[in-house]
Structure formats: structure tokens, C-alpha cells
Coordinates of C-alpha atoms in Angstrom, one line a residue:
Chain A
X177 CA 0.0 0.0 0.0
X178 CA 1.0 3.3 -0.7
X179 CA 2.1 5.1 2.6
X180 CA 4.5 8.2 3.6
X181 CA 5.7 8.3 7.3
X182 CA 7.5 11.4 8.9
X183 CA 9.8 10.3 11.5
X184 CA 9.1 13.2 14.1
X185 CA 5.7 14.2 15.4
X186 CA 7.0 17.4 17.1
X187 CA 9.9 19.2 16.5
X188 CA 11.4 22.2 19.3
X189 CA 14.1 24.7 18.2
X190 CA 15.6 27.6 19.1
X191 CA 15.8 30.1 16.6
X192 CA 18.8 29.7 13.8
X193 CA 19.0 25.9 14.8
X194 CA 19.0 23.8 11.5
X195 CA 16.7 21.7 10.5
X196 CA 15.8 18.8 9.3
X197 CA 12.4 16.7 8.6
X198 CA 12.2 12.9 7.8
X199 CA 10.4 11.6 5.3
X200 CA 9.9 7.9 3.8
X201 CA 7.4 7.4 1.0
X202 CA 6.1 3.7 0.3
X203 CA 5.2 3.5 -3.1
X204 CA 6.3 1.8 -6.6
X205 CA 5.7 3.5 -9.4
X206 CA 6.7 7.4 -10.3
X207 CA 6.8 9.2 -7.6
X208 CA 5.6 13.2 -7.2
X209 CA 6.8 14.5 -3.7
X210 CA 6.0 17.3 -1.6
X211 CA 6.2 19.4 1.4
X212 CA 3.1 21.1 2.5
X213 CA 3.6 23.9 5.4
X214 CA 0.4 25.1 7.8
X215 CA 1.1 27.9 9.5
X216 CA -1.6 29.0 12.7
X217 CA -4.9 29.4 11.4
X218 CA -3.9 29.1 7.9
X219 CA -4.4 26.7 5.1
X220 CA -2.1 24.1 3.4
X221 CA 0.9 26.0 0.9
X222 CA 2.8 24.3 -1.0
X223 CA 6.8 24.6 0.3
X224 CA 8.2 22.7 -2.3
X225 CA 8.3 20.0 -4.9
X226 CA 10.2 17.4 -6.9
X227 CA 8.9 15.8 -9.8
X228 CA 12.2 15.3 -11.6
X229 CA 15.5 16.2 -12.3
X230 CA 18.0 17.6 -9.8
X231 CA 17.2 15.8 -7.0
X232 CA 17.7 18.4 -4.4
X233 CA 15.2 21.2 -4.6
X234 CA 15.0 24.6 -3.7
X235 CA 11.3 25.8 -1.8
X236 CA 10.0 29.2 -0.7
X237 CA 11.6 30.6 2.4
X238 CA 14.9 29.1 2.3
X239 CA 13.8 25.3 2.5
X240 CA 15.3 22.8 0.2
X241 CA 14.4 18.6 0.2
X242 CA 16.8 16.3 -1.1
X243 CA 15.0 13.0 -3.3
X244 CA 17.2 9.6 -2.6
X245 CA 15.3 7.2 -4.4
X246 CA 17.6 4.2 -3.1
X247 CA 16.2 5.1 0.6
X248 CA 12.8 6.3 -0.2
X249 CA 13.2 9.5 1.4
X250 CA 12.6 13.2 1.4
X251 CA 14.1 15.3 4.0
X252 CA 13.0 18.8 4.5
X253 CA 16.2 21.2 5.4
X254 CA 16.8 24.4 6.3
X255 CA 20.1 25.9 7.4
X256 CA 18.6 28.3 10.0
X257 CA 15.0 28.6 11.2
X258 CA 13.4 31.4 12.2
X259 CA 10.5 31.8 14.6
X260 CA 8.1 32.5 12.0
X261 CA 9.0 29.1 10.4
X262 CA 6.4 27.4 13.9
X263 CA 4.2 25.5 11.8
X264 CA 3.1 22.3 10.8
X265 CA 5.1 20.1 7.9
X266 CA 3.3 17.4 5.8
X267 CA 4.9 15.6 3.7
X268 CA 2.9 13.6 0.5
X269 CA 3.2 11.3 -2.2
X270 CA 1.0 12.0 -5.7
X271 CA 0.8 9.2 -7.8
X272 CA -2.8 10.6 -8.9
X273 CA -4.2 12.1 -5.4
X274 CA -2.3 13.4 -2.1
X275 CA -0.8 10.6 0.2
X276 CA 0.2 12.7 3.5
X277 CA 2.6 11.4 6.2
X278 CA 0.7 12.5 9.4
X279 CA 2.6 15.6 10.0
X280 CA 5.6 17.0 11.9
X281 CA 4.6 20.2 14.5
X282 CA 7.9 22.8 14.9
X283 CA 7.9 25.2 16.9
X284 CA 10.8 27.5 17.1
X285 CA 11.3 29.7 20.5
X286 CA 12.8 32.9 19.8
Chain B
X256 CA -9.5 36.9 -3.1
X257 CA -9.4 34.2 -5.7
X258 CA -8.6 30.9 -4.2
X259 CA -10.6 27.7 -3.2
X260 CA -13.0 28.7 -0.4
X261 CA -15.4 26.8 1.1
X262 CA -18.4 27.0 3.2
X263 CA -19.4 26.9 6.3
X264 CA -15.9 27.0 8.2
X265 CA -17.6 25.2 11.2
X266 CA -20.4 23.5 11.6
X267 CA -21.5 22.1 15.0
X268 CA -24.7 18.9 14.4
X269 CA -26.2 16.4 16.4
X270 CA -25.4 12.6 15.7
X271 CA -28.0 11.9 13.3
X272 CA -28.6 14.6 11.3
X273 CA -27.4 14.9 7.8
X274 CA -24.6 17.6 6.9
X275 CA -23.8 19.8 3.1
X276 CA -20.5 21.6 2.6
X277 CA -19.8 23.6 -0.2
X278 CA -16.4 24.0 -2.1
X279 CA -15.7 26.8 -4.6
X280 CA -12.4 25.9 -6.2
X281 CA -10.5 28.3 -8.6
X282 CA -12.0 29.4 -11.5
X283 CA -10.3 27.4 -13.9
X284 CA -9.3 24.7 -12.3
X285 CA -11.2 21.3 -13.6
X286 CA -9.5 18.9 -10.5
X287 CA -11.2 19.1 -7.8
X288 CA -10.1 17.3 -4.5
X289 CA -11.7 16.5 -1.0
X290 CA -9.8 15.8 2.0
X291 CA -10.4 14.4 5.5
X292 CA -7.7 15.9 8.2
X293 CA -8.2 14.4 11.8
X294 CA -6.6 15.7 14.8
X295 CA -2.9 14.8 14.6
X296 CA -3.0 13.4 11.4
X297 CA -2.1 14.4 7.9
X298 CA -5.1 14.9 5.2
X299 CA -6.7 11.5 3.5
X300 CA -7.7 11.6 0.4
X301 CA -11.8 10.6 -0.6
X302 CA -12.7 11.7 -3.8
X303 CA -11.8 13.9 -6.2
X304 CA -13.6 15.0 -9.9
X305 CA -12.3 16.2 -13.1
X306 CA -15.1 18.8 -14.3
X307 CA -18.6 17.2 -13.3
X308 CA -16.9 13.4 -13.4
X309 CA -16.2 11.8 -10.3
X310 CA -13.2 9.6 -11.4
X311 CA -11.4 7.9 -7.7
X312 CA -13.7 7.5 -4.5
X313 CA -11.2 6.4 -1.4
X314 CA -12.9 3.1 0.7
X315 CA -12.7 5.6 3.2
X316 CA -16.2 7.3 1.7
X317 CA -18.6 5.0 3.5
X318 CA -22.3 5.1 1.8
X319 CA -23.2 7.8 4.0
X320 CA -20.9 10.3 2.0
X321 CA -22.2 11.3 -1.0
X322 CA -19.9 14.4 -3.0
X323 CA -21.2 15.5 -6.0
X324 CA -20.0 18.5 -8.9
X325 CA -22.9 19.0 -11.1
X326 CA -21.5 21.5 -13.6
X327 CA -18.1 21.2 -13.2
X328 CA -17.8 24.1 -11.0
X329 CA -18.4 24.0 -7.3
X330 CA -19.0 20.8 -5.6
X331 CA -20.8 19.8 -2.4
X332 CA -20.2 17.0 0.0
X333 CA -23.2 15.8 2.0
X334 CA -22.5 13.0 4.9
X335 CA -25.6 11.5 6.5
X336 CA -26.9 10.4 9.7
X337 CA -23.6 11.7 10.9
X338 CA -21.5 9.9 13.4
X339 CA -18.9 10.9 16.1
X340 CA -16.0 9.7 14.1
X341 CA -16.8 11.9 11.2
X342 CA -16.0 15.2 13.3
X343 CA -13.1 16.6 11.6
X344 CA -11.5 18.9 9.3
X345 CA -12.9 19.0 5.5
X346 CA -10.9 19.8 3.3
X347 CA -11.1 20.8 -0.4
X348 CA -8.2 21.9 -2.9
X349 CA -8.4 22.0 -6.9
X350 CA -5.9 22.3 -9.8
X351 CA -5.6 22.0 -13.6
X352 CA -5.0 18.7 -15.4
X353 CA -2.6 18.7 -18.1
X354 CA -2.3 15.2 -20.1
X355 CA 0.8 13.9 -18.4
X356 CA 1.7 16.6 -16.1
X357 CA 0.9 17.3 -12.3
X358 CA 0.0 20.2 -11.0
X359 CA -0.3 21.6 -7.9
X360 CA -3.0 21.5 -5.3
X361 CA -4.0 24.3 -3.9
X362 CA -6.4 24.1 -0.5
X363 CA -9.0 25.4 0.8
X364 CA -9.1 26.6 4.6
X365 CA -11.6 23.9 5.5
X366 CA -15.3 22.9 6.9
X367 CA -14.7 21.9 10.4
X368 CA -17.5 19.5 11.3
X369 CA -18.1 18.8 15.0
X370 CA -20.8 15.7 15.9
X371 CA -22.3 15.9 19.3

């Protein structure tokens, strides 16, 4: 069955700590990937996506997600968060419709 | 403000009675997508249309969920004799359909449903 797990459920930093999100997709065909971001009160934004090519991509804010298809994964990154980065990251699968991973909750303390 | 909206934001019911929410997606979009987000969880996927066809129905769509998108445009979801376990979040995004290409899905703030 098609399935996407995220390794962390909640994540605590302190401002301009790095980070970084796990993310293993279960699935066999050609894979779409994505990061979702909800901030507070907000709806679902796409942060970023790979559908081929370079396998590390570039997202809005300064996050980036690297594809490594021999390990199934793609980790969300970003060199130095901010406190306006406290949201909550979903990872998902497309083959036709979204398969989410049930979510990572950061919260950065200023 | 021209993104997917939906309507109501909340809606607070009885166990028992039936439930209708309405999704507005963009304009010219012809994908339409409903979601299901549950507290901790990450959105599941239950059906989604291209123009007025309803083309994948998740098993998670029990027979008391019914969605429909009679002109292609907006689309309801109506859930009957509603249950505890359907209190959630429902979400709705849309997006274009290019043969061969994906593109992306962009949501809807979401019907919060509450069963008493």
C-alpha cells in the first residue's frame, strides 16, 4: 500500500538551529513528492516540490528537500530557522491524489 | 480573493442529522479534491472529480458520504446520519490537469465539522 511516514511528530528549536524533517514514501511507481507547510490558522501552501531532475530542490523561504530514491526519502532542510517558520510540515506522495505522512509540528522559541 | 473557499468554516450537528458543505475551487481549475484531516493526522484523500466526473472514490467514503460537482464548478459533500468519528476537518483543494503533467493542489481553509 501506498504510505508516507515522517519520523518526528513534534519538533522544538531555538531560533537559527537547522533543520531537518524525515520523510519515507512507500510506493512503486513514479513518484511526485512534496512538502506542505500550515502555518496558525492558515491553510495548506505548498513549500516545495520534486517531480524530476535535480534531486535536491529549492522551496520558498529558504527550504530545500533532497530525493534519494535508493532510501525512499525526502528530507526537508533548512540551514537556520526562524520563529516565524512554527508550523506544521506534511509531507505527501502523488501518484494521482495526495498521500500525506501524518505531519511534523515545529515550533521554534525565539 | 481568488482561491478555493469553502463554506461553512464550522459546523457544529447532532449525531443523526445529515450535513452539506460547499467548495468553490479556482476558476479554472477542472480537478477538484476533498480531504479528511483528523486531529494529529495528515489529510486522506476521498474523492476527487475532473469537471462534473467523479473519477477515484477512497474506501474511506462510506455510503453515507455522497460528493457531487454537477456542472463542473463547485462541488458539495453531503454525509448522513452523521457519526462521532466523522468530526473533523474537510478539506477541499483544486488544480488544472494537463495530459501527463501534475500540478499543484491548492487548498481550501476547511469545513470543520463537530458531531455531538
Amino acid at each position: 500500500a501506498q504510505s508516507v511516514s515522517q519520523h518526528n511528530h513534534h519538533v522544538i528549536l531555538s531560533e537559527a538551529a537547522s533543520l531537518e524533517l524525515g520523510c519515507n514514501y512507500s510506493y512503486g511507481g513514479t513518484v511526485n513528492l512534496f512538502w506542505y507547510v500550515q502555518y496558525p490558522g492558515q491553510h495548506l501552501q505548498l513549500l516545495l516540490k520534486y517531480f524530476s531532475g535535480d534531486p535536491l530542490v529549492k522551496g520558498i523561504k529558504g527550504f530545500e528537500a533532497e530525493f534519494i530514491k535508493s532510501k525512499f526519502s525526502f528530507n526537508l532542510r533548512k540551514p537556520s530557522v526562524q520563529w516565524s517558520d512554527t508550523a506544521e510540515y506534511f509531507c505527501a506522495v502523488n501518484p494521482r491524489k495526495l498521500i500525506f505522512g501524518q505531519g511534523t509540528e515545529l515550533s521554534v522559541k525565539p | 480573493d481568488t482561491g478555493v473557499s469553502q463554506d461553512p468554516r464550522h459546523k457544529i450537528t447532532k449525531r443523526g442529522q445529515n450535513v452539506t458543505f460547499r467548495c468553490d475551487p479556482i476558476s479554472e481549475h477542472n480537478r477538484l479534491y476533498w480531504y479528511r484531516q483528523t486531529l494529529g493526522q495528515g489529510p486522506e484523500f476521498l474523492t476527487y472529480f475532473q469537471n462534473e466526473a467523479q473519477l477515484e472514490k477512497s474506501r474511506l467514503l462510506s455510503d453515507r458520504f455522497s460528493a457531487e460537482r454537477p456542472k463542473g464548478s463547485f462541488s458539495t459533500l453531503e454525509i448522513q446520519r452523521t457519526e462521532q468519528g466523522d468530526s473533523a476537518m474537510y478539506l477541499c483543494a483544486s488544480s488544472t490537469q494537463t495530459s501527463g503533467t501534475y500540478n499543484e493542489q491548492f487548498f481550501g481553509p476547511g469545513t470543520r465539522l463537530t458531531v455531538l
